PDB file of C-alpha atoms and ligand atoms in Angstrom:
ATOM      1  CA  LEU E 262      16.947  -0.101  14.925  1.00  0.00           C
ATOM      2  CA  PHE E 263      13.681   1.223  13.483  1.00  0.00           C
ATOM      3  CA  SER E 264      14.881   4.724  12.603  1.00  0.00           C
ATOM      4  CA  LEU E 265      14.370   5.926   9.033  1.00  0.00           C
ATOM      5  CA  ALA E 266      16.422   9.116   9.542  1.00  0.00           C
ATOM      6  CA  ASN E 267      18.151  10.166   6.303  1.00  0.00           C
ATOM      7  CA  ARG E 268      16.052   7.677   4.333  1.00  0.00           C
ATOM      8  CA  VAL E 269      13.769   8.552   1.433  1.00  0.00           C
ATOM      9  CA  ALA E 270      10.517   6.692   0.829  1.00  0.00           C
ATOM     10  CA  LEU E 271       7.805   6.561  -1.822  1.00  0.00           C
ATOM     11  CA  VAL E 272       4.270   5.501  -0.850  1.00  0.00           C
ATOM     12  CA  THR E 273       1.685   5.037  -3.619  1.00  0.00           C
ATOM     13  CA  GLY E 274      -1.982   5.482  -2.798  1.00  0.00           C
ATOM     14  CA  GLY E 275      -0.485   7.790  -0.197  1.00  0.00           C
ATOM     15  CA  HIS E 276      -3.100  10.539   0.037  1.00  0.00           C
ATOM     16  CA  ARG E 277      -5.539   8.634   2.221  1.00  0.00           C
ATOM     17  CA  GLY E 278      -6.380   5.385   3.985  1.00  0.00           C
ATOM     18  CA  ILE E 279      -3.674   2.835   4.685  1.00  0.00           C
ATOM     19  CA  GLY E 280      -1.094   4.562   2.454  1.00  0.00           C
ATOM     20  CA  LEU E 281      -1.342   7.899   4.249  1.00  0.00           C
ATOM     21  CA  GLU E 282      -1.058   6.237   7.678  1.00  0.00           C
ATOM     22  CA  ILE E 283       2.023   4.281   6.597  1.00  0.00           C
ATOM     23  CA  ALA E 284       3.529   7.480   5.175  1.00  0.00           C
ATOM     24  CA  LEU E 285       2.955   9.234   8.508  1.00  0.00           C
ATOM     25  CA  GLY E 286       4.613   6.299  10.295  1.00  0.00           C
ATOM     26  CA  PHE E 287       7.660   6.497   8.016  1.00  0.00           C
ATOM     27  CA  ALA E 288       7.916  10.270   8.470  1.00  0.00           C
ATOM     28  CA  GLU E 289       7.592   9.928  12.232  1.00  0.00           C
ATOM     29  CA  ALA E 290      10.586   7.553  12.054  1.00  0.00           C
ATOM     30  CA  GLY E 291      12.520  10.346  10.310  1.00  0.00           C
ATOM     31  CA  ALA E 292      12.066   9.621   6.581  1.00  0.00           C
ATOM     32  CA  VAL E 293      11.325  12.045   3.786  1.00  0.00           C
ATOM     33  CA  VAL E 294       8.199  10.483   2.320  1.00  0.00           C
ATOM     34  CA  TYR E 295       6.819  11.103  -1.160  1.00  0.00           C
ATOM     35  CA  CYS E 296       3.099  10.311  -1.165  1.00  0.00           C
ATOM     36  CA  LEU E 297       1.923   9.571  -4.693  1.00  0.00           C
ATOM     37  CA  ASP E 298      -1.729   9.367  -5.640  1.00  0.00           C
ATOM     38  CA  LEU E 299      -4.186  10.251  -8.382  1.00  0.00           C
ATOM     39  CA  PRO E 300      -5.037  13.951  -8.381  1.00  0.00           C
ATOM     40  CA  SER E 301      -7.747  14.201  -5.697  1.00  0.00           C
ATOM     41  CA  SER E 302      -9.055  16.382  -2.911  1.00  0.00           C
ATOM     42  CA  PRO E 303      -6.319  16.655  -0.300  1.00  0.00           C
ATOM     43  CA  ASP E 304      -8.716  17.607   2.548  1.00  0.00           C
ATOM     44  CA  GLU E 305      -8.401  14.437   4.593  1.00  0.00           C
ATOM     45  CA  SER E 306      -4.646  14.299   3.999  1.00  0.00           C
ATOM     46  CA  TRP E 307      -4.073  17.857   5.125  1.00  0.00           C
ATOM     47  CA  ARG E 308      -6.111  17.396   8.291  1.00  0.00           C
ATOM     48  CA  MET E 309      -4.180  14.261   9.183  1.00  0.00           C
ATOM     49  CA  VAL E 310      -0.788  15.739   8.349  1.00  0.00           C
ATOM     50  CA  GLN E 311      -1.517  18.823  10.441  1.00  0.00           C
ATOM     51  CA  SER E 312      -2.572  16.801  13.484  1.00  0.00           C
ATOM     52  CA  TRP E 313       0.438  14.511  12.970  1.00  0.00           C
ATOM     53  CA  ALA E 314       2.833  17.483  12.912  1.00  0.00           C
ATOM     54  CA  ALA E 315       1.196  18.925  16.032  1.00  0.00           C
ATOM     55  CA  SER E 316       1.515  15.625  17.883  1.00  0.00           C
ATOM     56  CA  LEU E 317       5.254  15.228  17.339  1.00  0.00           C
ATOM     57  CA  PRO E 318       7.032  15.463  20.708  1.00  0.00           C
ATOM     58  CA  GLU E 319      10.133  17.173  19.278  1.00  0.00           C
ATOM     59  CA  PRO E 320      11.520  18.431  15.963  1.00  0.00           C
ATOM     60  CA  ASN E 321      11.763  15.557  13.560  1.00  0.00           C
ATOM     61  CA  SER E 322      13.714  15.213  10.328  1.00  0.00           C
ATOM     62  CA  GLY E 323      10.770  13.486   8.653  1.00  0.00           C
ATOM     63  CA  ARG E 324       8.472  15.261   6.244  1.00  0.00           C
ATOM     64  CA  LEU E 325       5.774  14.500   3.700  1.00  0.00           C
ATOM     65  CA  GLU E 326       5.794  15.578   0.056  1.00  0.00           C
ATOM     66  CA  TYR E 327       2.754  15.097  -2.172  1.00  0.00           C
ATOM     67  CA  VAL E 328       3.044  14.053  -5.809  1.00  0.00           C
ATOM     68  CA  SER E 329       0.355  13.227  -8.359  1.00  0.00           C
ATOM     69  CA  GLY E 330       0.721  10.215 -10.563  1.00  0.00           C
ATOM     70  CA  ASP E 331      -0.929   7.096 -11.910  1.00  0.00           C
ATOM     71  CA  VAL E 332       0.767   3.807 -11.054  1.00  0.00           C
ATOM     72  CA  THR E 333      -0.523   2.214 -14.265  1.00  0.00           C
ATOM     73  CA  ASP E 334       1.711   4.529 -16.333  1.00  0.00           C
ATOM     74  CA  GLN E 335       5.083   2.777 -16.412  1.00  0.00           C
ATOM     75  CA  LYS E 336       6.979   5.696 -17.962  1.00  0.00           C
ATOM     76  CA  ALA E 337       5.449   8.225 -15.579  1.00  0.00           C
ATOM     77  CA  MET E 338       6.372   6.067 -12.582  1.00  0.00           C
ATOM     78  CA  TRP E 339       9.953   5.887 -13.803  1.00  0.00           C
ATOM     79  CA  GLU E 340      10.001   9.712 -14.146  1.00  0.00           C
ATOM     80  CA  VAL E 341       8.518  10.255 -10.666  1.00  0.00           C
ATOM     81  CA  VAL E 342      11.189   8.112  -9.030  1.00  0.00           C
ATOM     82  CA  GLU E 343      13.919   9.694 -11.166  1.00  0.00           C
ATOM     83  CA  LYS E 344      12.805  13.155  -9.973  1.00  0.00           C
ATOM     84  CA  ILE E 345      12.805  12.018  -6.330  1.00  0.00           C
ATOM     85  CA  VAL E 346      16.365  10.735  -6.741  1.00  0.00           C
ATOM     86  CA  GLU E 347      17.430  13.951  -8.497  1.00  0.00           C
ATOM     87  CA  LYS E 348      16.078  15.982  -5.575  1.00  0.00           C
ATOM     88  CA  GLU E 349      16.955  13.790  -2.585  1.00  0.00           C
ATOM     89  CA  GLY E 350      19.919  11.848  -3.967  1.00  0.00           C
ATOM     90  CA  ARG E 351      18.452   8.470  -3.061  1.00  0.00           C
ATOM     91  CA  ILE E 352      15.453   6.225  -2.577  1.00  0.00           C
ATOM     92  CA  ASP E 353      15.505   3.651   0.218  1.00  0.00           C
ATOM     93  CA  VAL E 354      11.924   2.516   0.714  1.00  0.00           C
ATOM     94  CA  CYS E 355       9.164   1.845  -1.802  1.00  0.00           C
ATOM     95  CA  MET E 356       5.666   1.089  -0.534  1.00  0.00           C
ATOM     96  CA  ALA E 357       3.615  -0.068  -3.547  1.00  0.00           C
ATOM     97  CA  ASN E 358       0.245   0.341  -1.893  1.00  0.00           C
ATOM     98  CA  ALA E 359      -2.220   1.864  -4.398  1.00  0.00           C
ATOM     99  CA  GLY E 360      -5.097  -0.485  -5.100  1.00  0.00           C
ATOM    100  CA  ILE E 361      -8.749  -0.581  -6.137  1.00  0.00           C
ATOM    101  CA  VAL E 362     -11.654  -2.985  -5.807  1.00  0.00           C
ATOM    102  CA  HIS E 363     -14.617  -3.577  -8.091  1.00  0.00           C
ATOM    103  CA  VAL E 364     -17.555  -5.635  -6.886  1.00  0.00           C
ATOM    104  CA  ALA E 365     -19.292  -7.862  -9.467  1.00  0.00           C
ATOM    105  CA  GLU E 366     -20.200 -11.531  -9.669  1.00  0.00           C
ATOM    106  CA  CYS E 367     -17.849 -13.799 -11.656  1.00  0.00           C
ATOM    107  CA  LEU E 368     -20.401 -14.754 -14.309  1.00  0.00           C
ATOM    108  CA  GLU E 369     -21.130 -11.117 -15.082  1.00  0.00           C
ATOM    109  CA  TYR E 370     -17.765  -9.470 -14.439  1.00  0.00           C
ATOM    110  CA  PRO E 371     -17.376  -6.623 -17.009  1.00  0.00           C
ATOM    111  CA  ALA E 372     -14.167  -6.963 -19.052  1.00  0.00           C
ATOM    112  CA  GLU E 373     -13.177  -3.316 -18.634  1.00  0.00           C
ATOM    113  CA  ASP E 374     -13.524  -3.434 -14.838  1.00  0.00           C
ATOM    114  CA  PHE E 375     -11.578  -6.698 -14.655  1.00  0.00           C
ATOM    115  CA  LYS E 376      -8.777  -5.158 -16.725  1.00  0.00           C
ATOM    116  CA  ARG E 377      -8.713  -1.976 -14.616  1.00  0.00           C
ATOM    117  CA  VAL E 378      -8.352  -3.926 -11.340  1.00  0.00           C
ATOM    118  CA  MET E 379      -5.470  -5.928 -12.844  1.00  0.00           C
ATOM    119  CA  ASP E 380      -3.859  -2.773 -14.244  1.00  0.00           C
ATOM    120  CA  VAL E 381      -3.830  -0.921 -10.925  1.00  0.00           C
ATOM    121  CA  ASN E 382      -3.333  -3.809  -8.486  1.00  0.00           C
ATOM    122  CA  VAL E 383      -0.830  -5.902 -10.438  1.00  0.00           C
ATOM    123  CA  SER E 384       0.803  -3.856 -13.239  1.00  0.00           C
ATOM    124  CA  GLY E 385       0.797  -0.731 -11.060  1.00  0.00           C
ATOM    125  CA  VAL E 386       2.575  -2.547  -8.234  1.00  0.00           C
ATOM    126  CA  LEU E 387       5.102  -3.976 -10.690  1.00  0.00           C
ATOM    127  CA  PHE E 388       5.771  -0.567 -12.333  1.00  0.00           C
ATOM    128  CA  THR E 389       6.208   1.099  -8.928  1.00  0.00           C
ATOM    129  CA  ALA E 390       8.589  -1.579  -7.696  1.00  0.00           C
ATOM    130  CA  GLN E 391      10.494  -1.581 -11.017  1.00  0.00           C
ATOM    131  CA  ALA E 392      11.065   2.176 -10.972  1.00  0.00           C
ATOM    132  CA  ALA E 393      12.299   2.169  -7.373  1.00  0.00           C
ATOM    133  CA  GLY E 394      14.233  -1.096  -7.678  1.00  0.00           C
ATOM    134  CA  GLN E 395      16.152   0.094 -10.750  1.00  0.00           C
ATOM    135  CA  GLN E 396      17.254   3.258  -8.934  1.00  0.00           C
ATOM    136  CA  MET E 397      18.180   1.305  -5.788  1.00  0.00           C
ATOM    137  CA  GLU E 398      20.284  -1.043  -7.918  1.00  0.00           C
ATOM    138  CA  ARG E 399      21.936   1.822  -9.830  1.00  0.00           C
ATOM    139  CA  LEU E 400      22.805   3.650  -6.608  1.00  0.00           C
ATOM    140  CA  GLY E 401      23.846   0.515  -4.721  1.00  0.00           C
ATOM    141  CA  ILE E 402      21.224   1.128  -2.007  1.00  0.00           C
ATOM    142  CA  PRO E 403      20.115  -1.869   0.102  1.00  0.00           C
ATOM    143  CA  GLY E 404      16.509  -0.802  -0.255  1.00  0.00           C
ATOM    144  CA  SER E 405      13.228  -2.215   0.965  1.00  0.00           C
ATOM    145  CA  ILE E 406      10.295  -2.710  -1.394  1.00  0.00           C
ATOM    146  CA  ILE E 407       6.971  -3.452   0.295  1.00  0.00           C
ATOM    147  CA  MET E 408       3.758  -4.314  -1.536  1.00  0.00           C
ATOM    148  CA  THR E 409       0.274  -4.137  -0.053  1.00  0.00           C
ATOM    149  CA  ALA E 410      -1.363  -7.488  -0.774  1.00  0.00           C
ATOM    150  CA  SER E 411      -4.448  -8.602   1.188  1.00  0.00           C
ATOM    151  CA  MET E 412      -5.981 -11.478   3.118  1.00  0.00           C
ATOM    152  CA  SER E 413      -8.025 -11.767  -0.105  1.00  0.00           C
ATOM    153  CA  GLY E 414      -4.893 -13.054  -1.835  1.00  0.00           C
ATOM    154  CA  THR E 415      -5.054 -16.085   0.450  1.00  0.00           C
ATOM    155  CA  ILE E 416      -8.692 -16.606   1.456  1.00  0.00           C
ATOM    156  CA  THR E 417     -12.065 -15.857  -0.122  1.00  0.00           C
ATOM    157  CA  ASN E 418     -14.781 -14.034   1.759  1.00  0.00           C
ATOM    158  CA  PRO E 419     -18.264 -15.294   0.846  1.00  0.00           C
ATOM    159  CA  ASN E 420     -20.609 -12.622  -0.556  1.00  0.00           C
ATOM    160  CA  GLN E 421     -17.836 -10.152  -1.289  1.00  0.00           C
ATOM    161  CA  HIS E 422     -18.045 -10.735  -5.085  1.00  0.00           C
ATOM    162  CA  SER E 423     -14.598  -9.358  -5.790  1.00  0.00           C
ATOM    163  CA  SER E 424     -12.927 -12.128  -7.782  1.00  0.00           C
ATOM    164  CA  ALA E 425     -10.701  -9.759  -9.775  1.00  0.00           C
ATOM    165  CA  TYR E 426      -9.456  -8.205  -6.537  1.00  0.00           C
ATOM    166  CA  ASN E 427      -8.750 -11.619  -4.989  1.00  0.00           C
ATOM    167  CA  ILE E 428      -6.855 -12.753  -8.103  1.00  0.00           C
ATOM    168  CA  SER E 429      -4.881  -9.515  -8.208  1.00  0.00           C
ATOM    169  CA  LYS E 430      -3.798  -9.861  -4.592  1.00  0.00           C
ATOM    170  CA  SER E 431      -2.686 -13.480  -5.121  1.00  0.00           C
ATOM    171  CA  ALA E 432      -0.623 -12.144  -8.012  1.00  0.00           C
ATOM    172  CA  VAL E 433       0.964  -9.518  -5.760  1.00  0.00           C
ATOM    173  CA  LEU E 434       2.023 -12.230  -3.288  1.00  0.00           C
ATOM    174  CA  GLN E 435       3.708 -14.181  -6.083  1.00  0.00           C
ATOM    175  CA  LEU E 436       5.174 -11.054  -7.707  1.00  0.00           C
ATOM    176  CA  ALA E 437       6.837 -10.155  -4.404  1.00  0.00           C
ATOM    177  CA  ARG E 438       8.292 -13.637  -3.951  1.00  0.00           C
ATOM    178  CA  SER E 439       9.627 -13.641  -7.539  1.00  0.00           C
ATOM    179  CA  MET E 440      11.143 -10.182  -7.151  1.00  0.00           C
ATOM    180  CA  ALA E 441      12.569 -11.058  -3.744  1.00  0.00           C
ATOM    181  CA  CYS E 442      14.562 -13.934  -5.277  1.00  0.00           C
ATOM    182  CA  GLU E 443      15.803 -11.795  -8.175  1.00  0.00           C
ATOM    183  CA  LEU E 444      16.765  -8.788  -6.063  1.00  0.00           C
ATOM    184  CA  ALA E 445      18.271 -10.562  -3.049  1.00  0.00           C
ATOM    185  CA  PRO E 446      21.734 -10.780  -4.670  1.00  0.00           C
ATOM    186  CA  LYS E 447      21.559  -6.998  -5.210  1.00  0.00           C
ATOM    187  CA  GLY E 448      20.850  -6.442  -1.505  1.00  0.00           C
ATOM    188  CA  ILE E 449      17.273  -5.262  -2.102  1.00  0.00           C
ATOM    189  CA  ARG E 450      14.475  -6.815  -0.034  1.00  0.00           C
ATOM    190  CA  VAL E 451      10.894  -7.347  -1.238  1.00  0.00           C
ATOM    191  CA  ASN E 452       8.036  -8.248   1.128  1.00  0.00           C
ATOM    192  CA  THR E 453       4.260  -7.960   1.336  1.00  0.00           C
ATOM    193  CA  ILE E 454       1.771  -6.918   3.985  1.00  0.00           C
ATOM    194  CA  SER E 455      -1.644  -8.603   3.903  1.00  0.00           C
ATOM    195  CA  PRO E 456      -4.245  -6.554   5.765  1.00  0.00           C
ATOM    196  CA  GLY E 457      -7.606  -7.963   6.808  1.00  0.00           C
ATOM    197  CA  TYR E 458     -10.690  -5.706   6.813  1.00  0.00           C
ATOM    198  CA  ILE E 459      -9.405  -2.223   7.589  1.00  0.00           C
ATOM    199  CA  TYR E 460     -11.971   0.535   7.955  1.00  0.00           C
ATOM    200  CA  THR E 461     -11.177   2.848   5.007  1.00  0.00           C
ATOM    201  CA  ASP E 462     -13.010   4.309   2.015  1.00  0.00           C
ATOM    202  CA  MET E 463     -12.299   1.061   0.140  1.00  0.00           C
ATOM    203  CA  THR E 464     -14.019  -1.067   2.785  1.00  0.00           C
ATOM    204  CA  ARG E 465     -16.936   1.340   2.975  1.00  0.00           C
ATOM    205  CA  SER E 466     -17.362   1.018  -0.815  1.00  0.00           C
ATOM    206  CA  ILE E 467     -17.571  -2.789  -0.521  1.00  0.00           C
ATOM    207  CA  LEU E 468     -20.024  -2.622   2.382  1.00  0.00           C
ATOM    208  CA  ASP E 469     -22.250  -0.254   0.421  1.00  0.00           C
ATOM    209  CA  THR E 470     -22.692  -2.877  -2.304  1.00  0.00           C
ATOM    210  CA  GLN E 471     -23.576  -5.701   0.077  1.00  0.00           C
ATOM    211  CA  PRO E 472     -27.161  -6.871  -0.310  1.00  0.00           C
ATOM    212  CA  GLN E 473     -27.522  -7.645   3.407  1.00  0.00           C
ATOM    213  CA  PRO E 474     -29.095  -5.353   6.000  1.00  0.00           C
ATOM    214  CA  ALA E 475     -26.844  -2.940   7.876  1.00  0.00           C
ATOM    215  CA  SER E 476     -26.624  -5.120  10.993  1.00  0.00           C
ATOM    216  CA  LEU E 477     -25.087  -7.916   8.918  1.00  0.00           C
ATOM    217  CA  LYS E 478     -22.727  -5.527   7.173  1.00  0.00           C
ATOM    218  CA  GLU E 479     -21.372  -4.557  10.552  1.00  0.00           C
ATOM    219  CA  LYS E 480     -20.679  -8.216  11.249  1.00  0.00           C
ATOM    220  CA  LEU E 481     -18.271  -8.380   8.276  1.00  0.00           C
ATOM    221  CA  GLY E 482     -15.725  -6.577  10.369  1.00  0.00           C
ATOM    222  CA  ALA E 483     -16.342  -8.979  13.225  1.00  0.00           C
ATOM    223  CA  GLN E 484     -15.489 -12.109  11.206  1.00  0.00           C
ATOM    224  CA  ASN E 485     -11.962 -12.286  12.541  1.00  0.00           C
ATOM    225  CA  PRO E 486     -11.062 -13.669  15.996  1.00  0.00           C
ATOM    226  CA  MET E 487     -10.467 -10.141  17.319  1.00  0.00           C
ATOM    227  CA  GLY E 488     -14.050  -9.271  16.389  1.00  0.00           C
ATOM    228  CA  ARG E 489     -13.530  -5.850  14.850  1.00  0.00           C
ATOM    229  CA  PHE E 490     -12.310  -3.924  11.808  1.00  0.00           C
ATOM    230  CA  GLY E 491      -8.674  -2.896  11.809  1.00  0.00           C
ATOM    231  CA  ARG E 492      -7.760   0.797  11.760  1.00  0.00           C
ATOM    232  CA  PRO E 493      -5.433   2.103   8.999  1.00  0.00           C
ATOM    233  CA  ASP E 494      -2.897   3.258  11.605  1.00  0.00           C
ATOM    234  CA  GLU E 495      -2.550  -0.380  12.714  1.00  0.00           C
ATOM    235  CA  LEU E 496      -0.575  -1.036   9.503  1.00  0.00           C
ATOM    236  CA  ARG E 497       2.161   1.411  10.484  1.00  0.00           C
ATOM    237  CA  GLY E 498       4.172  -0.988  12.643  1.00  0.00           C
ATOM    238  CA  ALA E 499       4.484  -3.809  10.119  1.00  0.00           C
ATOM    239  CA  ALA E 500       5.435  -1.387   7.333  1.00  0.00           C
ATOM    240  CA  LEU E 501       7.988   0.412   9.494  1.00  0.00           C
ATOM    241  CA  TRP E 502       9.572  -2.872  10.562  1.00  0.00           C
ATOM    242  CA  LEU E 503       9.891  -4.089   6.957  1.00  0.00           C
ATOM    243  CA  ALA E 504      11.277  -0.710   5.853  1.00  0.00           C
ATOM    244  CA  SER E 505      13.841  -0.534   8.656  1.00  0.00           C
ATOM    245  CA  ASP E 506      17.124  -2.215   9.575  1.00  0.00           C
ATOM    246  CA  GLY E 507      15.066  -4.359  11.930  1.00  0.00           C
ATOM    247  CA  ALA E 508      14.177  -6.583   8.975  1.00  0.00           C
ATOM    248  CA  THR E 509      17.504  -6.907   7.127  1.00  0.00           C
ATOM    249  CA  PHE E 510      17.207 -10.731   6.870  1.00  0.00           C
ATOM    250  CA  CYS E 511      13.560 -10.664   5.828  1.00  0.00           C
ATOM    251  CA  THR E 512      12.678 -10.971   2.133  1.00  0.00           C
ATOM    252  CA  GLY E 513       9.954 -12.796   0.215  1.00  0.00           C
ATOM    253  CA  SER E 514       7.798 -12.759   3.360  1.00  0.00           C
ATOM    254  CA  ASP E 515       4.170 -11.851   3.873  1.00  0.00           C
ATOM    255  CA  ILE E 516       3.144 -10.152   7.121  1.00  0.00           C
ATOM    256  CA  LYS E 517      -0.526 -10.628   7.954  1.00  0.00           C
ATOM    257  CA  VAL E 518      -2.232  -7.789   9.807  1.00  0.00           C
ATOM    258  CA  ASP E 519      -5.760  -9.180   9.910  1.00  0.00           C
ATOM    259  CA  GLY E 520      -6.916  -9.729  13.496  1.00  0.00           C
ATOM    260  CA  GLY E 521      -6.288 -13.439  12.963  1.00  0.00           C
ATOM    261  CA  GLN E 522      -8.723 -13.820  10.048  1.00  0.00           C
ATOM    262  CA  CYS E 523      -6.357 -16.049   8.062  1.00  0.00           C
ATOM    263  CA  ALA E 524      -5.322 -18.010  11.144  1.00  0.00           C
TER     264      ALA E 524
HETATM  265  P1  LIG C 201      -8.314   3.626  -0.245  1.00  0.00           P
HETATM  266  O1  LIG C 201      -9.283   3.507  -1.351  1.00  0.00           O
HETATM  267  O2  LIG C 201      -8.681   4.369   0.978  1.00  0.00           O
HETATM  268  O3  LIG C 201      -6.920   4.200  -0.773  1.00  0.00           O
HETATM  269  C1  LIG C 201      -6.338   3.744  -1.962  1.00  0.00           C
HETATM  270  C2  LIG C 201      -5.624   4.898  -2.617  1.00  0.00           C
HETATM  271  O4  LIG C 201      -5.042   4.435  -3.849  1.00  0.00           O
HETATM  272  C3  LIG C 201      -6.564   6.044  -2.975  1.00  0.00           C
HETATM  273  O5  LIG C 201      -6.102   7.261  -2.441  1.00  0.00           O
HETATM  274  C4  LIG C 201      -6.574   6.040  -4.491  1.00  0.00           C
HETATM  275  O6  LIG C 201      -6.740   7.327  -5.069  1.00  0.00           O
HETATM  276  C5  LIG C 201      -5.202   5.462  -4.805  1.00  0.00           C
HETATM  277  N1  LIG C 201      -5.143   4.952  -6.181  1.00  0.00           N
HETATM  278  C6  LIG C 201      -6.069   4.194  -6.820  1.00  0.00           C
HETATM  279  N2  LIG C 201      -5.689   3.981  -8.090  1.00  0.00           N
HETATM  280  C7  LIG C 201      -4.504   4.621  -8.256  1.00  0.00           C
HETATM  281  C8  LIG C 201      -3.627   4.779  -9.361  1.00  0.00           C
HETATM  282  N3  LIG C 201      -3.908   4.234 -10.556  1.00  0.00           N
HETATM  283  N4  LIG C 201      -2.483   5.490  -9.181  1.00  0.00           N
HETATM  284  C9  LIG C 201      -2.195   6.053  -7.986  1.00  0.00           C
HETATM  285  N5  LIG C 201      -3.003   5.938  -6.904  1.00  0.00           N
HETATM  286  C10 LIG C 201      -4.145   5.237  -7.043  1.00  0.00           C
HETATM  287  O7  LIG C 201      -7.933   2.128   0.111  1.00  0.00           O
HETATM  288  P2  LIG C 201      -7.122   1.496   1.327  1.00  0.00           P
HETATM  289  O8  LIG C 201      -8.081   0.680   2.097  1.00  0.00           O
HETATM  290  O9  LIG C 201      -6.288   2.518   2.013  1.00  0.00           O
HETATM  291  O10 LIG C 201      -6.213   0.484   0.486  1.00  0.00           O
HETATM  292  C11 LIG C 201      -4.807   0.616   0.355  1.00  0.00           C
HETATM  293  C12 LIG C 201      -4.253  -0.718  -0.097  1.00  0.00           C
HETATM  294  O11 LIG C 201      -4.555  -1.696   0.902  1.00  0.00           O
HETATM  295  C13 LIG C 201      -4.858  -1.257  -1.395  1.00  0.00           C
HETATM  296  O12 LIG C 201      -3.884  -1.898  -2.170  1.00  0.00           O
HETATM  297  C14 LIG C 201      -5.880  -2.263  -0.906  1.00  0.00           C
HETATM  298  O13 LIG C 201      -6.161  -3.248  -1.867  1.00  0.00           O
HETATM  299  C15 LIG C 201      -5.162  -2.822   0.296  1.00  0.00           C
HETATM  300  N6  LIG C 201      -6.043  -3.479   1.264  1.00  0.00           N
HETATM  301  C16 LIG C 201      -7.038  -2.806   1.873  1.00  0.00           C
HETATM  302  C17 LIG C 201      -7.848  -3.474   2.785  1.00  0.00           C
HETATM  303  C18 LIG C 201      -8.972  -2.782   3.505  1.00  0.00           C
HETATM  304  O14 LIG C 201      -9.739  -3.479   4.200  1.00  0.00           O
HETATM  305  N7  LIG C 201      -9.124  -1.476   3.397  1.00  0.00           N
HETATM  306  C19 LIG C 201      -7.642  -4.820   3.052  1.00  0.00           C
HETATM  307  C20 LIG C 201      -6.610  -5.472   2.410  1.00  0.00           C
HETATM  308  C21 LIG C 201      -5.811  -4.795   1.516  1.00  0.00           C
END
């Protein structure tokens, strides 16, 4: 039910953090996964991919391919997906996951930083989903588009000072619902995953800007009922389910993976 054998996936923001873990989960389920990210040091990725390959119990059809790209470039995103389809003949799963945060108080939020967060987190998600969705429609593939939203699209964490991020994630939730309605007649599903605090580079960057002492910073991760940060690999299951035939009647939904923080 959850196999992705013979499926092709694209994961943006796929060279580290949540995106890389989800990509590994897809590949473990048998998919060919294209991990797209800004050109960056692949050190962490390579280490994780090597240990992933070594941990596989038996030969697996899944594999990872790295591509560079910027999700805010609509034309480039179209070309990336077109190349994937040229090479693999299809695209079944699109994980629009790339995102950024910028910490600043509302009254002083710099215009350029506000625009950049919206460009990456909203336009970038739209351009990624458009490029994949158009190919899925053209090829008649009952694909799955998944967007990484956030608990911050639903609730506001005091002292986080990331209004642009919160707004952008609310927009992703509504973008997914709008797209889900439009694409349902074409057999394409669109859903979101809303993580709580997951311990990645992004979270570390927010913690570093907190004015509180370290002991209080640690408590941020303990705000949810489970009392801890999530790990990036704990997003694999929700993404795999939404990508797979296990979720064929699920569209326009948001899956919260937040230790109960939004409960
Ligand atoms: P991360 O910073 O570790 O990884 C994000 C990746 O996106 C990076 O590799 C970065 O290079 C890439 N990226 C940024 N801008 C890009 C662009 N223009 N084009 C292509 N790639 C780009 O962050 P993460 O924690 O793994 O976050 C992944 C997603 O999960 C984001 O959308 C984030 O908002 C969301 N999220 C994270 C948390 C958390 O606590 N970490 C919580 C809720 C939601």
